[in-house]
Short mmCIF file of C-alpha atoms in Angstrom, two decimals:
data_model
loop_
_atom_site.label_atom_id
_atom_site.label_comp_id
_atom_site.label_asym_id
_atom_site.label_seq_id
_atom_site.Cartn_x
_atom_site.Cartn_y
_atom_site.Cartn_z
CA UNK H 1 22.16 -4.63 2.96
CA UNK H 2 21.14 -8.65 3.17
CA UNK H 3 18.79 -10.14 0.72
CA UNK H 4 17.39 -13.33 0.31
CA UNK H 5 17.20 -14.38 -3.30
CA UNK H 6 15.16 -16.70 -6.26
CA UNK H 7 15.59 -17.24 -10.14
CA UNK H 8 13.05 -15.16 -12.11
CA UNK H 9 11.39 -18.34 -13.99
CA UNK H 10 11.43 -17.92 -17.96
CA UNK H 11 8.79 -16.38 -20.04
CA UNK H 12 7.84 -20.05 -20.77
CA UNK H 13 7.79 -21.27 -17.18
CA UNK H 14 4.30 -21.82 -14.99
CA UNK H 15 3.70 -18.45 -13.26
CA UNK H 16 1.81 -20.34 -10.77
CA UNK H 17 3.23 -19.52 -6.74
CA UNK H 18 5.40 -21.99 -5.57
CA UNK H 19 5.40 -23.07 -2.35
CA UNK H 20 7.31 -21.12 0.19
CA UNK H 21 10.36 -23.06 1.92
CA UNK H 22 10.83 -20.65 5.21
CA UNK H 23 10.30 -22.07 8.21
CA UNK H 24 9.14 -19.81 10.29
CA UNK H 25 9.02 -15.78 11.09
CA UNK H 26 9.61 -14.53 14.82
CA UNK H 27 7.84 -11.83 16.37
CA UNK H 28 10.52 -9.74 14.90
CA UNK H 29 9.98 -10.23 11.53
CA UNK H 30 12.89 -12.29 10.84
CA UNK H 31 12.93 -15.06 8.48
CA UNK H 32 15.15 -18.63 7.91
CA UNK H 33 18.05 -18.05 5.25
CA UNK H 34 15.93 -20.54 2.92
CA UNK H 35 14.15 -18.88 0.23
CA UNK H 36 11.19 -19.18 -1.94
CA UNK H 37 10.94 -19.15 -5.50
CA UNK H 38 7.99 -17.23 -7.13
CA UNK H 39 7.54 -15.37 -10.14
CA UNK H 40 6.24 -11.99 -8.84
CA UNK H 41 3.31 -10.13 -7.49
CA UNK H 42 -0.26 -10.66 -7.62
CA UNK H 43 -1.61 -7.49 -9.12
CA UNK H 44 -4.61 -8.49 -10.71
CA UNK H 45 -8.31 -7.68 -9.29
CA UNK H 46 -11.74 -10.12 -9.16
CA UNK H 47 -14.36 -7.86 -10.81
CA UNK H 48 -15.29 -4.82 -8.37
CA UNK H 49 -15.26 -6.82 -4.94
CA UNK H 50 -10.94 -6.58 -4.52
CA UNK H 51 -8.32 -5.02 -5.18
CA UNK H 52 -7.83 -3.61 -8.55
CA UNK H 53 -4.94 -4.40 -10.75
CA UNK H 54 -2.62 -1.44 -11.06
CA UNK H 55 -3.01 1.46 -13.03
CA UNK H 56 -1.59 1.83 -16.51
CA UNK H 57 -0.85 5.39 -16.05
CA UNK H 58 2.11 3.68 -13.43
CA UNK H 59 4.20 1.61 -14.69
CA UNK H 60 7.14 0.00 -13.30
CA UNK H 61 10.74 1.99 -13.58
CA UNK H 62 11.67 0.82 -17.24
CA UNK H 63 15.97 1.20 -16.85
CA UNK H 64 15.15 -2.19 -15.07
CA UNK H 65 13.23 -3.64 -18.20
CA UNK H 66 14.39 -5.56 -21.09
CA UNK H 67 13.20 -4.97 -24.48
CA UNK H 68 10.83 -7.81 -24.22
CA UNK H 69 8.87 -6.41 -21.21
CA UNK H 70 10.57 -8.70 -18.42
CA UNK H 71 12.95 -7.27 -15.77
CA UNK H 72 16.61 -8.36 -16.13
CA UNK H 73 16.86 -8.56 -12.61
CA UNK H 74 16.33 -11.08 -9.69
CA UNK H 75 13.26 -11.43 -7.56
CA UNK H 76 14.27 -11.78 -4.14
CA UNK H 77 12.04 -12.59 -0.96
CA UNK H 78 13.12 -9.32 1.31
CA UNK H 79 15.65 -6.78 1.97
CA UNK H 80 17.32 -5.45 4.65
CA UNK H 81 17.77 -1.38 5.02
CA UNK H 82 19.46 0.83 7.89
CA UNK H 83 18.96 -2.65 10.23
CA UNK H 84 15.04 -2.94 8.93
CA UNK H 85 14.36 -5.81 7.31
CA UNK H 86 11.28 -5.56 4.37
CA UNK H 87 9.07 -8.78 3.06
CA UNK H 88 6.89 -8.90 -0.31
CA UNK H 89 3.21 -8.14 1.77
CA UNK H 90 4.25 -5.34 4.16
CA UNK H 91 3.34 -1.92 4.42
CA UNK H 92 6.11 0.97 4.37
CA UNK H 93 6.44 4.85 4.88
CA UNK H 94 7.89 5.93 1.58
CA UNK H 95 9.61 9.30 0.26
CA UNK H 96 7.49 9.71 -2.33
CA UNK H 97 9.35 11.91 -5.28
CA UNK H 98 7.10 10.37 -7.81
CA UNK H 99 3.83 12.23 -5.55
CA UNK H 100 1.98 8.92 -6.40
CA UNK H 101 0.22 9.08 -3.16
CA UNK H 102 -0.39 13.25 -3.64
CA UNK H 103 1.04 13.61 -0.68
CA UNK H 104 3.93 15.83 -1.30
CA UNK H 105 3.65 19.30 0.16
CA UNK H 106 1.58 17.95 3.03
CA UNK H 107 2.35 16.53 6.34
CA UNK H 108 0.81 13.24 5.85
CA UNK H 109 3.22 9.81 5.53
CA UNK H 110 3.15 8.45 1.71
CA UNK H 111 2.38 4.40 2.52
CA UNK H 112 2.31 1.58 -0.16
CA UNK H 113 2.34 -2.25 -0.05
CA UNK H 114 4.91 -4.02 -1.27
CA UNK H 115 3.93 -6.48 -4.02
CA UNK H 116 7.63 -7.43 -5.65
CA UNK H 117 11.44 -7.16 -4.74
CA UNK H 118 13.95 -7.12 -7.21
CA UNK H 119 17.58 -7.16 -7.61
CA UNK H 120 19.10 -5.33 -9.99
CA UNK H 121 21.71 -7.50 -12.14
CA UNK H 122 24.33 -5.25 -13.31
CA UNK H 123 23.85 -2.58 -10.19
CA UNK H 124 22.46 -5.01 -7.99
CA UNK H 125 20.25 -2.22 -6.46
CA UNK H 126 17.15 -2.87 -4.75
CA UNK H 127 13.84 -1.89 -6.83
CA UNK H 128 10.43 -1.96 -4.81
CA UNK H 129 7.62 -2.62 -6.36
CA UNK H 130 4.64 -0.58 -4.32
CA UNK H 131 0.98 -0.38 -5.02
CA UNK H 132 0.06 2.90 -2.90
CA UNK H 133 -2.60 4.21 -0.50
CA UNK H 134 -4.54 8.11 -0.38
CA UNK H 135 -5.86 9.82 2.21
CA UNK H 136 -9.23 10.27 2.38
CA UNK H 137 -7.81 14.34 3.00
CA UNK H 138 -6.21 14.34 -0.10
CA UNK H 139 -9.21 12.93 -2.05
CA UNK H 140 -12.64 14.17 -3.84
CA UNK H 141 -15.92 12.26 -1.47
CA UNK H 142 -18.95 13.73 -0.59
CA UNK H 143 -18.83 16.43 2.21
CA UNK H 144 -20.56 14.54 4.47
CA UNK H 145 -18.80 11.12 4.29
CA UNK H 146 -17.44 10.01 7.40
CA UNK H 147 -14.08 8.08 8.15
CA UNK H 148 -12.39 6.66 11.33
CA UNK H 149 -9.20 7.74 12.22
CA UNK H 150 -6.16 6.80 9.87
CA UNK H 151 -8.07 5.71 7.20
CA UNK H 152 -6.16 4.82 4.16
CA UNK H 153 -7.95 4.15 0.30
CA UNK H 154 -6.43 1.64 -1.83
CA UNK H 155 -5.57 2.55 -5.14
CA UNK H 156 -4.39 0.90 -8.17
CA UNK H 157 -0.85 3.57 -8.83
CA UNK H 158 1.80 0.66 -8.60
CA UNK H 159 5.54 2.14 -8.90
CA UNK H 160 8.56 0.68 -8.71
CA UNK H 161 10.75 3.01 -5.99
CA UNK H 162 14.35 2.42 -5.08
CA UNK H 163 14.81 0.30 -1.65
CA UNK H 164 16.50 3.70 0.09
CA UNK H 165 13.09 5.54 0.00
CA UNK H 166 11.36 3.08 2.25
CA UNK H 167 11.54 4.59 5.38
CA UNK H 168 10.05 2.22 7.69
CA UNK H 169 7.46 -0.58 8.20
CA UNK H 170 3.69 0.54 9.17
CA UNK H 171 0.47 -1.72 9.60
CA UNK H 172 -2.66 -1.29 7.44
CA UNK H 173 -5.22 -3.10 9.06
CA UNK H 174 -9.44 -3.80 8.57
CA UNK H 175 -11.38 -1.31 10.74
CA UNK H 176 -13.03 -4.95 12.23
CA UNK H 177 -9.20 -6.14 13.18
CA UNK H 178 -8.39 -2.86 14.61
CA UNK H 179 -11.12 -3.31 17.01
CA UNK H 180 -10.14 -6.55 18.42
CA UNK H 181 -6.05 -6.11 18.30
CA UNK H 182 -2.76 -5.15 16.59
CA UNK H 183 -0.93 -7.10 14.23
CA UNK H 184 1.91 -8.79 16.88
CA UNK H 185 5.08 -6.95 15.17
CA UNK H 186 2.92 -3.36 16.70
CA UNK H 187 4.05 -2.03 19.94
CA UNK H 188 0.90 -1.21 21.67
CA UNK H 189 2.91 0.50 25.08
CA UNK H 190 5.03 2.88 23.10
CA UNK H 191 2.77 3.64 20.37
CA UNK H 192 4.68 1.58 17.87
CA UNK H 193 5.01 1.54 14.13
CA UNK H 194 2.16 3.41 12.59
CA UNK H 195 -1.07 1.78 12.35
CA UNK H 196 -3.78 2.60 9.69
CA UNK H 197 -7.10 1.10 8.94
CA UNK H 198 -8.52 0.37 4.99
CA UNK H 199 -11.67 -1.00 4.25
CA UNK H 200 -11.89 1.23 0.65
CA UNK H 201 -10.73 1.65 -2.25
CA UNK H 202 -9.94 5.24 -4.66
CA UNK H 203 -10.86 4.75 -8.01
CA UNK H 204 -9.20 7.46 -9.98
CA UNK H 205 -10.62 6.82 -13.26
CA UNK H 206 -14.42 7.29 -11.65
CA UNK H 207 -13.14 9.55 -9.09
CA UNK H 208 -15.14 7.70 -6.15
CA UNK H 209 -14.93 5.86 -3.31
CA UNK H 210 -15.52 1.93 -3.51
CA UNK H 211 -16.17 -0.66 -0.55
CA UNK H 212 -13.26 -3.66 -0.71
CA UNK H 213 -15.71 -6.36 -0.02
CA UNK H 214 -13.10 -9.11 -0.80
CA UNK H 215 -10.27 -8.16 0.97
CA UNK H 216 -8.76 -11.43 0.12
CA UNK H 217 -8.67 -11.50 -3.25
CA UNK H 218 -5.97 -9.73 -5.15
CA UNK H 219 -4.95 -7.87 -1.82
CA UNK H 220 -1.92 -10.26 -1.11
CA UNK H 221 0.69 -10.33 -3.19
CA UNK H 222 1.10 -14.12 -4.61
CA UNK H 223 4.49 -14.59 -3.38
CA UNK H 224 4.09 -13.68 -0.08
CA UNK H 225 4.91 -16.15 2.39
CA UNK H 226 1.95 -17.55 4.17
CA UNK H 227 3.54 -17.51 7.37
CA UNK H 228 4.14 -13.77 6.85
CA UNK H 229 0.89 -13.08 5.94
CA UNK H 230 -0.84 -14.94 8.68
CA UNK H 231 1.56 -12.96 11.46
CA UNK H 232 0.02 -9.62 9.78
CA UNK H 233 -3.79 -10.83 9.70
CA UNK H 234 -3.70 -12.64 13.00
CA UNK H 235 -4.71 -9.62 15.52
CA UNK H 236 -2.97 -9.86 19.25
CA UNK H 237 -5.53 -8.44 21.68
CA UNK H 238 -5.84 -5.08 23.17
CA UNK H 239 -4.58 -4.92 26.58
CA UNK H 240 -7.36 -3.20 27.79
CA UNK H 241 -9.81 -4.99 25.17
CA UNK H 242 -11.41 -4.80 22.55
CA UNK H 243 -11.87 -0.71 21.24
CA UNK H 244 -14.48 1.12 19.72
CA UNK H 245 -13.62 2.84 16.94
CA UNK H 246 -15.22 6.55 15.69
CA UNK H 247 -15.81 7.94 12.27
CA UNK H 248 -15.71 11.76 11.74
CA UNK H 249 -15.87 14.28 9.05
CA UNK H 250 -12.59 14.48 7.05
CA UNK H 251 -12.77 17.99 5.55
CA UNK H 252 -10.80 17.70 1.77
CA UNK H 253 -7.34 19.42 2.31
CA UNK H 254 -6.72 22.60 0.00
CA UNK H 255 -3.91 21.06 -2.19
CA UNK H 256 -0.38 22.55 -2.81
CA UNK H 257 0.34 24.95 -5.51
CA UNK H 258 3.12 23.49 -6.49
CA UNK H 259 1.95 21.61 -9.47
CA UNK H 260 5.44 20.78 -11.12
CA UNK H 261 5.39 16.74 -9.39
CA UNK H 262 2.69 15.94 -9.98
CA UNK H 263 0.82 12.92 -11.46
CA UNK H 264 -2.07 12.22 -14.13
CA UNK H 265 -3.36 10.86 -10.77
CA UNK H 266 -3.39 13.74 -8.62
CA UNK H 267 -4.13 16.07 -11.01
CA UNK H 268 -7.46 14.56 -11.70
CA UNK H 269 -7.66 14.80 -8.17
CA UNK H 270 -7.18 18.05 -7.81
CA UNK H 271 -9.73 19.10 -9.79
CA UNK H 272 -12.57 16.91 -8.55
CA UNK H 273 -11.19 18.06 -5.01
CA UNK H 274 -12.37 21.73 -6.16
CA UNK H 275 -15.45 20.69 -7.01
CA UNK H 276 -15.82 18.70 -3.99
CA UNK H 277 -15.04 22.02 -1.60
CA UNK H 278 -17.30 23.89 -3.31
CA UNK H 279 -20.32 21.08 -3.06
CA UNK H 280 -19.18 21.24 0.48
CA UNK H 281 -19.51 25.38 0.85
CA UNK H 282 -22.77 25.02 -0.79
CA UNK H 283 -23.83 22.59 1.42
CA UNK H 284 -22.80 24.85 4.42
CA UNK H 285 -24.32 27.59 3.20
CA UNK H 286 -27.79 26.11 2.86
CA UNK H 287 -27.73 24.55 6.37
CA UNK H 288 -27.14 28.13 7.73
CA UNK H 289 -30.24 28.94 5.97
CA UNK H 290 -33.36 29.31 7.69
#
């Protein structure tokens, strides 16, 4: 396991980004042995238009805190697992034993975005710092909202999960940059990584669906590197062109009755999912009607 490495500034220090020193990223993913020195993740939202800071209910694993709020560890730039190397920005497959995604008991992939890596200092494990995703299955909406295929809602749960849950990189792409291409590091013969679409956000406190009009601001964590941003955002075309893609009905899974991992989160959810399937059999029932 390689990591690339910068001094967590003091409490006193700008927290402005600094600029990053890599040179370049190849189609790969792979990175100069330079690295950057920043002070963290950009988790804070612009009013209603982006991405919301993350929820209090989450908070970040606290063995790696001190007692003055600030993590004893290192912030590093990205980390390598079982040959895979990660970078602050991407999106992952997670094991989720936290259920922060309220997936657990279903068959659908658990997916954050990495906002932070850290180095432990005494262990020197890896902690990842993950804002996650729901699926519009696993969440309350009106029965007769539609959604294109692989849709993913941002949320504002941010955990901190050890590196050895990530279980591999996926894309989450606009529904307007699926249509013209894949993000270069996608394997569009053999199917590739997996490749979702977000243009929407969860809010769990309101228990709604919100429009991401801003995508840019507070989406991308500050200390990502630009380069590795603009290799995410920059679509290669589809082979064949540019696609057209369809919305459909997603019907609101029944959820699992095991109730012992789960969150503040999905609990909520759960309940407003109830009501949700039973606004949905009404609704059924009085289109049957003559």
């Amino acid at each position: 396991m390689s990591v690339a490495s910068s001094t967590r500034p003091s409490a006193s220090s700008d927290h402005s980004p600094q600029p990053a020193v890599n040179d370049s990223f190849g189609s790969n993913g792979e990175t100069s042995d330079a690295s950057s020195e920043h002070s963290g993740s950009d988790n804070s939202g612009d009013g209603d238009d982006s991405a919301d800071p993350p929820s209090k209910r989450f908070k970040q694993s606290p063995s790696n805190n001190t007692d003055d709020g600030l993590s004893d560890g290192t912030l590093i730039d990205f980390a390598e697992h079982q040959g895979q190397r990660y970078f602050i920005g991407d999106h992952v497959l997670l094991e989720d034993t936290e259920n922060a995604s309220g997936t657990m008991g279903t068959s659908l992939p658990a997916v954050g975005h990495i906002q932070q890596l850290e180095r432990d200092a005494q262990t020197g494990k890896i902690g990842v710092s993950v804002v996650w995703y729901v699926h519009p299955q696993l969440t309350p909406h009106p029965p007769l909202m539609e959604f294109y295929k692989n849709t993913l809602l941002r949320t504002t749960r941010q955990t901190t999960v050890p590196l050895e849950h990530v279980k591999c990189t996926c894309f989450v792409v606009q529904p307007a940059e699926a249509m013209v291409g894949h993000p270069i590091e996608y394997a569009e013969d053999a199917g590739g990584l997996p490749l979702f679409v977000c243009d929407s956000r969860f809010n769990d406190k309101g228990g709604f669906i919100q429009k991401i009009k801003h995508r840019a601001r507070g989406y991308w964590p500050v200390a990502m590197d630009q380069k590795r941003q603009d290799m995410l955002t920059n679509m290669v075309p589809w082979s064949g062109g540019p696609r057209e893609l369809e919305k459909s009905l997603v019907p609101v899974q029944a959820a699992s009755d095991d109730q012992t991992n789960t969150t503040p989160q999905t609990r909520r959810t759960l309940r407003l999912t109830s009501t949700s399937i039973d606004i949905s059999a009404a609704v059924t029932v009085a289109a049957a009607q003559p």
